[in-house]
Every structure is written in C-alpha cells, then in structure tokens.
Short mmCIF file of C-alpha atoms in Angstrom, two decimals:
data_model
loop_
_atom_site.label_atom_id
_atom_site.label_comp_id
_atom_site.label_asym_id
_atom_site.label_seq_id
_atom_site.Cartn_x
_atom_site.Cartn_y
_atom_site.Cartn_z
CA ALA A 1 -33.44 -16.05 -18.59
CA GLN A 2 -30.27 -16.77 -20.43
CA SER A 3 -30.28 -16.10 -24.15
CA VAL A 4 -27.95 -16.35 -27.13
CA THR A 5 -28.32 -13.97 -30.03
CA GLN A 6 -26.90 -14.61 -33.44
CA LEU A 7 -27.32 -11.29 -35.11
CA ASP A 8 -27.29 -12.49 -38.70
CA SER A 9 -29.63 -15.19 -39.95
CA GLN A 10 -27.85 -15.37 -43.33
CA VAL A 11 -24.39 -14.30 -44.43
CA PRO A 12 -23.42 -14.43 -48.12
CA VAL A 13 -19.71 -14.26 -48.78
CA PHE A 14 -17.49 -14.65 -51.82
CA GLU A 15 -15.02 -17.53 -51.86
CA GLU A 16 -11.62 -16.67 -50.32
CA ALA A 17 -13.06 -13.63 -48.55
CA PRO A 18 -12.97 -13.32 -44.75
CA VAL A 19 -16.10 -13.86 -42.68
CA GLU A 20 -17.26 -13.08 -39.19
CA LEU A 21 -20.38 -14.63 -37.66
CA ARG A 22 -21.60 -12.77 -34.62
CA CYS A 23 -22.81 -14.22 -31.35
CA ASN A 24 -23.80 -12.40 -28.15
CA TYR A 25 -25.01 -13.96 -24.92
CA SER A 26 -26.89 -12.46 -22.03
CA SER A 27 -24.98 -13.63 -18.98
CA SER A 28 -22.22 -11.64 -17.39
CA VAL A 29 -20.99 -14.46 -15.14
CA SER A 30 -18.73 -17.33 -16.04
CA VAL A 31 -19.95 -19.33 -18.99
CA TYR A 32 -18.68 -21.97 -21.38
CA LEU A 33 -19.13 -21.13 -25.08
CA PHE A 34 -19.38 -23.32 -28.16
CA TRP A 35 -19.70 -23.04 -31.91
CA TYR A 36 -21.22 -25.88 -33.87
CA VAL A 37 -21.51 -26.38 -37.66
CA GLN A 38 -24.28 -28.25 -39.43
CA TYR A 39 -23.83 -29.40 -43.01
CA PRO A 40 -26.94 -30.23 -45.04
CA ASN A 41 -28.74 -33.39 -43.88
CA GLN A 42 -26.34 -33.93 -41.03
CA GLY A 43 -26.21 -33.40 -37.31
CA LEU A 44 -24.21 -30.66 -35.57
CA GLN A 45 -20.50 -31.04 -34.96
CA LEU A 46 -18.25 -29.02 -32.68
CA LEU A 47 -16.14 -26.34 -34.35
CA LEU A 48 -14.53 -24.94 -31.24
CA LYS A 49 -15.11 -24.20 -27.57
CA TYR A 50 -14.10 -21.75 -24.89
CA LEU A 51 -13.86 -23.11 -21.36
CA SER A 52 -11.08 -20.99 -19.88
CA GLY A 53 -7.66 -19.56 -20.61
CA SER A 54 -6.77 -17.70 -23.82
CA THR A 55 -9.63 -15.65 -25.16
CA LEU A 56 -8.66 -16.55 -28.72
CA VAL A 57 -9.82 -20.04 -29.50
CA LYS A 58 -8.79 -22.03 -32.56
CA GLY A 59 -11.00 -24.72 -34.00
CA ILE A 60 -11.24 -27.06 -36.94
CA ASN A 61 -11.27 -26.05 -40.61
CA GLY A 62 -9.34 -22.85 -39.98
CA PHE A 63 -12.04 -21.20 -37.82
CA GLU A 64 -11.29 -19.21 -34.68
CA ALA A 65 -13.37 -17.30 -32.18
CA GLU A 66 -12.63 -14.58 -29.63
CA PHE A 67 -14.24 -14.53 -26.21
CA ASN A 68 -14.94 -10.97 -25.08
CA LYS A 69 -16.27 -10.96 -21.54
CA SER A 70 -16.99 -7.22 -21.31
CA GLN A 71 -19.10 -7.31 -24.49
CA THR A 72 -20.46 -10.81 -23.75
CA SER A 73 -19.60 -11.81 -27.32
CA PHE A 74 -18.05 -14.85 -28.93
CA HIS A 75 -17.71 -14.05 -32.62
CA LEU A 76 -16.56 -16.71 -35.09
CA ARG A 77 -14.05 -15.78 -37.83
CA LYS A 78 -12.31 -17.30 -40.74
CA PRO A 79 -9.73 -15.35 -42.81
CA SER A 80 -10.54 -17.06 -46.13
CA VAL A 81 -13.66 -19.13 -46.73
CA HIS A 82 -14.07 -22.06 -49.10
CA ILE A 83 -17.13 -23.41 -50.89
CA SER A 84 -17.09 -26.34 -48.46
CA ASP A 85 -17.79 -23.90 -45.58
CA THR A 86 -21.35 -23.52 -46.80
CA ALA A 87 -23.36 -24.65 -43.79
CA GLU A 88 -25.39 -23.41 -40.83
CA TYR A 89 -23.46 -22.34 -37.76
CA PHE A 90 -24.81 -22.34 -34.22
CA CYS A 91 -23.48 -20.57 -31.18
CA ALA A 92 -24.25 -22.16 -27.82
CA VAL A 93 -23.63 -21.33 -24.16
CA ASN A 94 -23.49 -23.31 -20.96
CA PRO A 95 -24.71 -20.68 -18.55
CA ASP A 96 -23.68 -22.58 -15.41
CA PRO A 97 -20.39 -24.42 -15.86
CA TYR A 98 -20.44 -25.49 -12.19
CA SER A 99 -23.50 -27.65 -12.77
CA SER A 100 -23.29 -30.75 -14.94
CA ALA A 101 -27.05 -30.46 -15.32
CA SER A 102 -27.28 -26.98 -16.71
CA LYS A 103 -29.40 -26.42 -19.79
CA ILE A 104 -27.41 -25.57 -22.92
CA ILE A 105 -28.79 -22.53 -24.74
CA PHE A 106 -28.50 -22.34 -28.55
CA GLY A 107 -28.69 -19.35 -30.85
CA SER A 108 -31.05 -19.37 -33.81
CA GLY A 109 -28.26 -20.17 -36.29
CA THR A 110 -26.51 -18.34 -39.13
CA ARG A 111 -26.65 -19.74 -42.63
CA LEU A 112 -23.33 -19.11 -44.35
CA SER A 113 -23.47 -19.27 -48.12
CA ILE A 114 -20.27 -19.05 -50.18
CA ARG A 115 -20.39 -17.62 -53.71
CA PRO A 116 -17.76 -18.63 -56.24
CA LYS B 1 -15.02 -44.59 -30.24
CA ALA B 2 -18.26 -44.93 -32.21
CA GLY B 3 -20.30 -41.74 -32.39
CA VAL B 4 -23.92 -41.15 -31.49
CA THR B 5 -26.20 -43.42 -33.47
CA GLN B 6 -29.80 -42.58 -34.27
CA THR B 7 -32.35 -44.86 -35.88
CA PRO B 8 -34.23 -44.69 -38.08
CA ARG B 9 -32.69 -41.98 -40.26
CA TYR B 10 -35.87 -41.32 -42.22
CA LEU B 11 -39.49 -42.19 -41.61
CA ILE B 12 -42.89 -41.19 -42.84
CA LYS B 13 -46.01 -41.36 -40.72
CA THR B 14 -49.59 -40.14 -41.01
CA ARG B 15 -51.44 -37.81 -38.67
CA GLY B 16 -52.66 -39.52 -35.55
CA GLN B 17 -50.02 -42.23 -35.57
CA GLN B 18 -47.27 -42.49 -33.02
CA VAL B 19 -43.51 -42.81 -33.55
CA THR B 20 -40.55 -44.05 -31.53
CA LEU B 21 -37.01 -42.85 -32.26
CA SER B 22 -33.88 -44.43 -30.82
CA CYS B 23 -30.52 -42.98 -29.80
CA SER B 24 -27.34 -44.75 -28.64
CA PRO B 25 -24.85 -42.30 -27.09
CA ILE B 26 -21.09 -42.49 -27.22
CA SER B 27 -19.86 -45.33 -25.08
CA GLY B 28 -19.41 -44.16 -21.48
CA HIS B 29 -21.57 -41.07 -21.88
CA ARG B 30 -24.56 -41.13 -19.49
CA SER B 31 -26.36 -38.01 -20.59
CA VAL B 32 -28.62 -37.92 -23.69
CA SER B 33 -30.40 -34.81 -24.95
CA TRP B 34 -33.06 -34.56 -27.62
CA TYR B 35 -33.73 -31.60 -29.92
CA GLN B 36 -36.29 -30.81 -32.55
CA GLN B 37 -35.13 -28.84 -35.60
CA THR B 38 -37.52 -27.17 -37.99
CA PRO B 39 -36.97 -24.41 -40.57
CA GLY B 40 -39.37 -22.09 -38.77
CA GLN B 41 -38.48 -22.69 -35.11
CA GLY B 42 -34.83 -23.58 -35.37
CA LEU B 43 -33.28 -25.91 -32.78
CA GLN B 44 -35.56 -26.52 -29.81
CA PHE B 45 -34.65 -28.50 -26.72
CA LEU B 46 -37.02 -31.38 -25.90
CA PHE B 47 -35.52 -33.09 -22.85
CA GLU B 48 -32.38 -34.55 -21.31
CA TYR B 49 -31.87 -37.88 -19.59
CA PHE B 50 -29.09 -38.82 -17.22
CA SER B 51 -28.81 -42.20 -15.58
CA GLU B 52 -32.35 -43.15 -16.57
CA THR B 53 -33.85 -39.95 -15.07
CA GLN B 54 -35.19 -36.94 -16.88
CA ARG B 55 -32.93 -34.09 -15.78
CA ASN B 56 -34.14 -31.23 -17.92
CA LYS B 57 -37.23 -30.57 -19.98
CA GLY B 58 -38.17 -28.12 -22.75
CA ASN B 59 -41.57 -26.64 -23.49
CA PHE B 60 -43.22 -29.34 -25.51
CA PRO B 61 -46.67 -30.92 -24.97
CA GLY B 62 -47.10 -34.23 -23.18
CA ARG B 63 -47.35 -36.01 -26.54
CA PHE B 64 -43.57 -35.90 -26.58
CA SER B 65 -42.00 -38.30 -24.10
CA GLY B 66 -38.76 -40.10 -23.63
CA ARG B 67 -36.94 -42.63 -21.57
CA GLN B 68 -33.44 -43.88 -20.97
CA PHE B 69 -32.34 -47.45 -20.37
CA SER B 70 -29.65 -48.73 -18.04
CA ASN B 71 -27.17 -48.98 -20.93
CA SER B 72 -27.74 -45.22 -21.57
CA ARG B 73 -29.63 -45.82 -24.84
CA SER B 74 -32.56 -43.48 -25.11
CA GLU B 75 -35.86 -43.43 -26.96
CA MET B 76 -38.26 -40.66 -27.60
CA ASN B 77 -41.92 -41.15 -28.46
CA VAL B 78 -44.37 -38.79 -30.10
CA SER B 79 -48.00 -39.81 -29.88
CA THR B 80 -50.95 -38.55 -31.94
CA LEU B 81 -48.73 -37.06 -34.60
CA GLU B 82 -49.58 -33.70 -36.12
CA LEU B 83 -48.36 -32.16 -39.40
CA GLY B 84 -46.31 -29.71 -37.37
CA ASP B 85 -44.31 -32.55 -35.84
CA SER B 86 -42.47 -32.95 -39.16
CA ALA B 87 -38.89 -32.17 -38.27
CA LEU B 88 -35.35 -33.40 -37.87
CA TYR B 89 -35.02 -34.93 -34.41
CA LEU B 90 -31.47 -34.79 -33.08
CA CYS B 91 -30.00 -36.68 -30.21
CA ALA B 92 -26.81 -35.73 -28.48
CA SER B 93 -24.66 -37.17 -25.74
CA ARG B 94 -23.07 -34.68 -23.41
CA LEU B 95 -19.97 -34.05 -21.28
CA ASN B 96 -20.09 -32.22 -17.96
CA THR B 97 -18.74 -29.09 -19.69
CA GLY B 98 -21.92 -28.96 -21.78
CA GLU B 99 -20.14 -30.06 -24.97
CA LEU B 100 -22.57 -32.01 -27.08
CA PHE B 101 -21.95 -34.83 -29.52
CA PHE B 102 -24.77 -35.08 -32.04
CA GLY B 103 -26.06 -37.93 -34.10
CA GLU B 104 -27.09 -37.56 -37.73
CA GLY B 105 -30.73 -37.17 -36.80
CA SER B 106 -34.00 -38.84 -37.61
CA ARG B 107 -36.02 -37.02 -40.21
CA LEU B 108 -39.73 -37.43 -39.59
CA THR B 109 -42.32 -36.54 -42.17
CA VAL B 110 -45.97 -36.49 -41.12
CA LEU B 111 -48.54 -36.65 -43.92
#
C-alpha cells in the first residue's frame, strides 16, 4: 500500500533561519505531490504542488520543494522563516495520476514552531 | 469563486446523540471528500463522493455515513456519538489531479 512518511513530527527553528521539512513516499511510479499548510483553527491550504516538469517547485509564502524521483522524496524548504510560518505542514501524494478517483494519501504532519 | 463552506463551525453534543455536518464545495467541483482530524490520529480519510455516489471509503465504522446531493453539496452523519468522535471534521472539494480545497472545518465536541 502507498504511504507517505514525514520524518519529523516537530521542527523548532529560530526566526530568519532556514528550514527543511522532509517527506518521503513509497511509490516509484509516476505520482503527483502536494504540500499543504494548516494554521491554528483553520482548514488546510495548498502551499505548492508537483505534477510534472521542473523538479524544483515554488509555492506561496516563499516556500519551495524539490521532487527527487530516485529517492522518492519531496522535501519542503524555506531559506528564512518568519513567526507567521508557525503551523502544521502536510505532505500528500496522488499515487495514481491517471485516475481521477485515486485516493489521496497524507503524511502525519510536521509541526513547525518558530522561536523569536 | 467562493471557497468550500462547512457548517456548523462548532458544535457540542453528548454521547449517544447523532450529528449532521454540511459541506458546500467550490462551484463546479463535483467531488467532495471528508476527513477526521484528531491530535492522536492525525488526518484520516472518511469517504469521497462524486456525482452523488460514494467513490472511496476509509476505515471507519458504519456509524459514519455521508451523502451527496445533485447540487454537489454533501452531508456527513455520525450516529450514536462516542467521546472519541470529538474531532475537527474537514471537507474538501477536489480536482482530477488530486489537488484538494479544504473548508475551515466543523469542530465537534462530544461530552
């Protein structure tokens, strides 16, 4: 069965420091990949997505992610974080892009806390 | 375009009662998915509806049910509520790529 692993459940970072949130998925075939962010007491919103093309994907709020097919990873990065980036981040995969009915698999989430 | 709308945002019920939550997807979106989010279990998939038919289902007991109407609005129902059903219930409409658009959620507290 398909799975998504977010290796860190919590990541504390100082403000203006860089951050990387790690995500690995189990499939070695074509997939679509997503990162979502959830601020307190809100739903999830899309940060960025990889469907095809360039392996470096840029998203909102200065985040970017790199698709690495050989390592089946899709790590999220930001060069300088801000207090407002404090949130929970979810990696998700569509394991069968050729089916509009495929089940989307979510990772368990990484809680990013920014220290002043 | 208006986003995904979920009602009610907050509700409190007691054990044994039942609850119905509503979700209106983005206009034109025909797929609606439901998720349960708890601190202990994270984000868990409940079910997905497309054109009034259940297309995918998670591993939840039969107390959890849903339906979708011809205008794509969806409802989910939980009967015989248990303390463990306390959670944030999220609804999302979906594109064919799998990209999901989430509502703000309905926070259910069971006492």
